[in-house]
XYZ file of N, CA and C in Angstrom:
306
model
N -28.055 2.194 -72.597
C -28.076 1.538 -73.877
C -27.310 2.318 -74.939
N -26.937 3.544 -74.621
C -26.267 4.382 -75.623
C -24.989 3.724 -76.142
N -24.129 3.174 -75.285
C -22.922 2.542 -75.835
C -23.242 1.429 -76.845
N -24.289 0.643 -76.549
C -24.667 -0.421 -77.476
C -25.194 0.145 -78.789
N -25.980 1.209 -78.698
C -26.521 1.834 -79.913
C -25.385 2.400 -80.755
N -24.438 3.064 -80.102
C -23.302 3.648 -80.825
C -22.449 2.544 -81.459
N -22.276 1.447 -80.762
C -21.432 0.357 -81.269
C -22.089 -0.430 -82.399
N -23.407 -0.392 -82.467
C -24.130 -1.156 -83.487
C -23.956 -0.500 -84.856
N -23.116 -1.077 -85.658
C -22.822 -0.523 -86.986
C -23.938 -0.801 -87.997
N -24.940 -1.582 -87.599
C -26.019 -1.911 -88.533
C -27.179 -0.924 -88.465
N -27.175 -0.042 -87.466
C -28.279 0.916 -87.387
C -28.014 2.100 -88.325
N -28.920 3.053 -88.343
C -28.859 4.141 -89.314
C -28.062 5.358 -88.836
N -27.389 5.254 -87.731
C -26.617 6.394 -87.234
C -25.424 6.679 -88.151
N -25.223 7.968 -88.382
C -24.029 8.359 -89.139
C -22.831 8.372 -88.200
N -21.643 8.419 -88.777
C -20.430 8.480 -87.960
C -20.433 9.728 -87.082
N -20.901 10.845 -87.641
C -20.961 12.095 -86.870
C -21.893 11.942 -85.671
N -23.054 11.337 -85.886
C -23.999 11.144 -84.772
C -23.428 10.195 -83.722
N -22.736 9.160 -84.173
C -22.097 8.245 -83.221
C -21.072 8.990 -82.363
N -20.278 9.804 -83.024
C -19.256 10.581 -82.313
C -19.891 11.543 -81.326
N -20.949 12.228 -81.761
C -21.618 13.193 -80.883
C -22.252 12.496 -79.683
N -22.908 11.360 -79.915
C -23.511 10.620 -78.808
C -22.450 10.144 -77.821
N -21.341 9.684 -78.335
C -20.249 9.229 -77.466
C -19.717 10.384 -76.616
N -19.547 11.543 -77.226
C -19.061 12.709 -76.488
C -20.071 13.161 -75.441
N -21.351 13.171 -75.799
C -22.379 13.559 -74.833
C -22.453 12.572 -73.673
N -22.291 11.303 -73.972
C -22.279 10.301 -72.912
C -21.093 10.517 -71.972
N -19.959 10.885 -72.523
C -18.780 11.178 -71.691
C -19.037 12.384 -70.798
N -19.708 13.403 -71.334
C -20.045 14.586 -70.531
C -20.991 14.191 -69.399
N -22.006 13.392 -69.692
C -22.933 12.954 -68.649
C -22.215 12.144 -67.574
N -21.289 11.300 -67.984
C -20.509 10.524 -67.017
C -19.689 11.457 -66.117
N -19.084 12.469 -66.716
C -18.309 13.440 -65.930
C -19.201 14.180 -64.936
N -20.390 14.562 -65.363
C -21.335 15.236 -64.458
C -21.714 14.306 -63.311
N -21.982 13.042 -63.642
C -22.306 12.069 -62.586
C -21.181 11.971 -61.562
N -19.941 11.960 -62.023
C -18.797 11.869 -61.110
C -18.704 13.124 -60.232
N -19.001 14.267 -60.806
C -18.974 15.504 -60.015
C -20.076 15.500 -58.961
N -21.252 14.999 -59.313
C -22.346 14.904 -58.343
C -21.943 13.993 -57.185
N -21.327 12.869 -57.493
C -20.860 11.947 -56.451
C -19.851 12.653 -55.534
N -18.933 13.417 -56.130
C -17.935 14.138 -55.334
C -18.603 15.179 -54.430
N -19.574 15.911 -54.971
C -20.282 16.900 -54.140
C -21.076 16.212 -53.036
N -21.708 15.092 -53.352
C -22.452 14.358 -52.323
C -21.530 13.947 -51.181
N -20.326 13.510 -51.509
C -19.363 13.136 -50.462
C -18.998 14.339 -49.598
N -18.786 15.492 -50.262
C -18.431 16.691 -49.499
C -19.572 17.124 -48.600
N -20.804 17.063 -49.104
C -21.968 17.423 -48.288
C -22.092 16.464 -47.109
N -21.904 15.180 -47.354
C -21.982 14.193 -46.272
C -20.926 14.455 -45.204
N -19.744 14.868 -45.624
C -18.674 15.177 -44.663
C -19.042 16.390 -43.812
N -19.518 17.444 -44.462
C -19.933 18.643 -43.721
C -21.067 18.290 -42.766
N -22.029 17.538 -43.258
C -23.161 17.136 -42.422
C -22.679 16.341 -41.204
N -21.782 15.400 -41.422
C -21.282 14.574 -40.328
C -20.510 15.343 -39.287
N -19.924 16.461 -39.682
C -19.119 17.261 -38.761
C -19.904 18.408 -38.115
N -21.162 18.588 -38.499
C -21.939 19.728 -38.021
C -23.099 19.290 -37.137
N -23.011 19.645 -35.882
C -24.105 19.347 -34.952
C -25.374 20.074 -35.366
N -25.221 21.318 -35.848
C -26.391 22.097 -36.273
C -27.104 21.411 -37.431
N -26.351 20.927 -38.400
C -26.959 20.210 -39.530
C -27.717 18.987 -39.046
N -27.121 18.264 -38.132
C -27.751 17.045 -37.626
C -29.026 17.348 -36.844
N -29.049 18.470 -36.126
C -30.266 18.861 -35.410
C -31.376 19.185 -36.397
N -31.033 19.944 -37.435
C -32.044 20.318 -38.432
C -32.574 19.073 -39.135
N -31.729 18.097 -39.379
C -32.134 16.882 -40.087
C -33.098 16.026 -39.265
N -33.279 16.348 -38.005
C -34.242 15.603 -37.192
C -35.677 15.985 -37.536
N -35.855 17.093 -38.259
C -37.187 17.491 -38.707
C -37.625 16.513 -39.791
N -38.842 16.026 -39.671
C -39.357 15.071 -40.656
C -39.297 15.676 -42.058
N -38.749 14.930 -42.978
C -38.666 15.381 -44.363
C -37.387 16.128 -44.697
N -36.539 16.362 -43.703
C -35.281 17.076 -43.930
C -34.138 16.071 -43.833
N -33.350 16.016 -44.878
C -32.210 15.118 -44.891
C -30.905 15.890 -44.855
N -29.801 15.196 -45.032
C -28.486 15.831 -44.959
C -28.286 16.984 -45.945
N -28.776 16.838 -47.162
C -28.570 17.898 -48.156
C -29.349 19.155 -47.796
N -30.607 18.977 -47.408
C -31.420 20.139 -47.043
C -30.884 20.791 -45.780
N -30.528 19.996 -44.798
C -30.000 20.549 -43.545
C -28.715 21.332 -43.795
N -27.841 20.788 -44.613
C -26.584 21.471 -44.924
C -26.842 22.755 -45.703
N -27.823 22.726 -46.607
C -28.167 23.930 -47.368
C -28.725 25.020 -46.454
N -29.539 24.624 -45.469
C -30.093 25.607 -44.525
C -28.968 26.274 -43.748
N -28.050 25.489 -43.229
C -26.926 26.062 -42.480
C -26.076 26.944 -43.386
N -25.871 26.531 -44.620
C -25.102 27.354 -45.558
C -25.810 28.684 -45.824
N -27.141 28.664 -45.841
C -27.913 29.877 -46.145
C -28.030 30.816 -44.951
N -28.218 30.267 -43.758
C -28.530 31.131 -42.609
C -27.511 31.066 -41.484
N -26.505 30.209 -41.600
C -25.484 30.034 -40.573
C -26.153 29.721 -39.242
N -25.960 30.561 -38.242
C -26.573 30.285 -36.946
C -27.900 31.019 -36.763
N -28.339 31.769 -37.761
C -29.636 32.446 -37.708
C -29.649 33.751 -36.940
N -28.505 34.171 -36.423
C -28.474 35.382 -35.589
C -28.688 36.672 -36.376
N -28.618 36.589 -37.688
C -28.841 37.787 -38.503
C -30.321 38.116 -38.648
N -31.188 37.255 -38.137
C -32.627 37.466 -38.241
C -33.179 37.955 -36.914
N -34.188 38.827 -37.000
C -34.808 39.353 -35.785
C -35.568 38.276 -35.020
N -36.172 37.349 -35.764
C -36.941 36.288 -35.114
C -37.091 35.112 -36.078
N -37.717 34.068 -35.582
C -37.879 32.862 -36.378
C -38.722 33.067 -37.620
N -39.704 33.970 -37.539
C -40.541 34.220 -38.723
C -39.734 34.850 -39.837
N -38.806 35.752 -39.505
C -37.962 36.364 -40.535
C -37.081 35.319 -41.205
N -36.524 34.428 -40.397
C -35.704 33.369 -40.979
C -36.557 32.453 -41.847
N -37.738 32.081 -41.371
C -38.631 31.216 -42.152
C -38.999 31.886 -43.477
N -39.221 33.208 -43.435
C -39.531 33.936 -44.664
C -38.370 33.918 -45.639
N -37.156 34.047 -45.118
C -35.965 33.992 -45.959
C -35.858 32.645 -46.663
N -36.276 31.602 -45.984
C -36.221 30.251 -46.542
C -37.503 29.888 -47.296
N -38.408 30.858 -47.440
C -39.695 30.657 -48.111
C -40.546 29.606 -47.397
N -40.422 29.554 -46.076
C -41.263 28.672 -45.275
C -42.343 29.521 -44.621
N -43.504 29.520 -45.204
C -44.621 30.288 -44.689
C -45.599 29.331 -44.036
N -46.530 29.836 -43.244
C -47.408 28.939 -42.479
C -47.983 27.775 -43.287
N -48.451 28.017 -44.500
C -49.037 26.928 -45.283
C -47.971 25.889 -45.652
N -46.774 26.348 -46.034
C -45.749 25.380 -46.416
C -45.207 24.654 -45.196
N -45.125 25.342 -44.064
C -44.689 24.669 -42.831
C -45.714 23.611 -42.455
N -46.996 23.954 -42.556
C -48.054 22.994 -42.245
C -47.941 21.776 -43.143
N -47.623 21.995 -44.419
C -47.490 20.874 -45.349
C -46.300 19.990 -44.977
N -45.252 20.590 -44.421
C -44.067 19.822 -44.067
C -44.268 19.046 -42.771
N -44.824 19.707 -41.750
C -44.914 19.053 -40.437
C -46.255 18.365 -40.195
N -47.239 18.639 -41.013
C -48.550 18.014 -40.843
C -49.341 18.661 -39.741
N -50.451 18.033 -39.371
C -51.351 18.600 -38.349
C -50.749 18.544 -36.970
């Protein structure tokens, strides 16, 4: 509704406020476009990564989370065991239980 509010010359907005709102709306639009571009890049990485797709099979894990996990831990070989990796990702028994259920 911001464009309509800015265009309405009968409301109490000053010219400065109209200008500022218009500029802020343009910034928000630019941010939205950047988010769309990043989403496309994440989807491409996800589609090309077997590891990401395997992780996404876990209930509650989607393409963004799976891609973030791979970006954070790569193949996991830097960890001594699964508990160390889970700790790095802040997945502790209670949080794992909450994710996977009983």
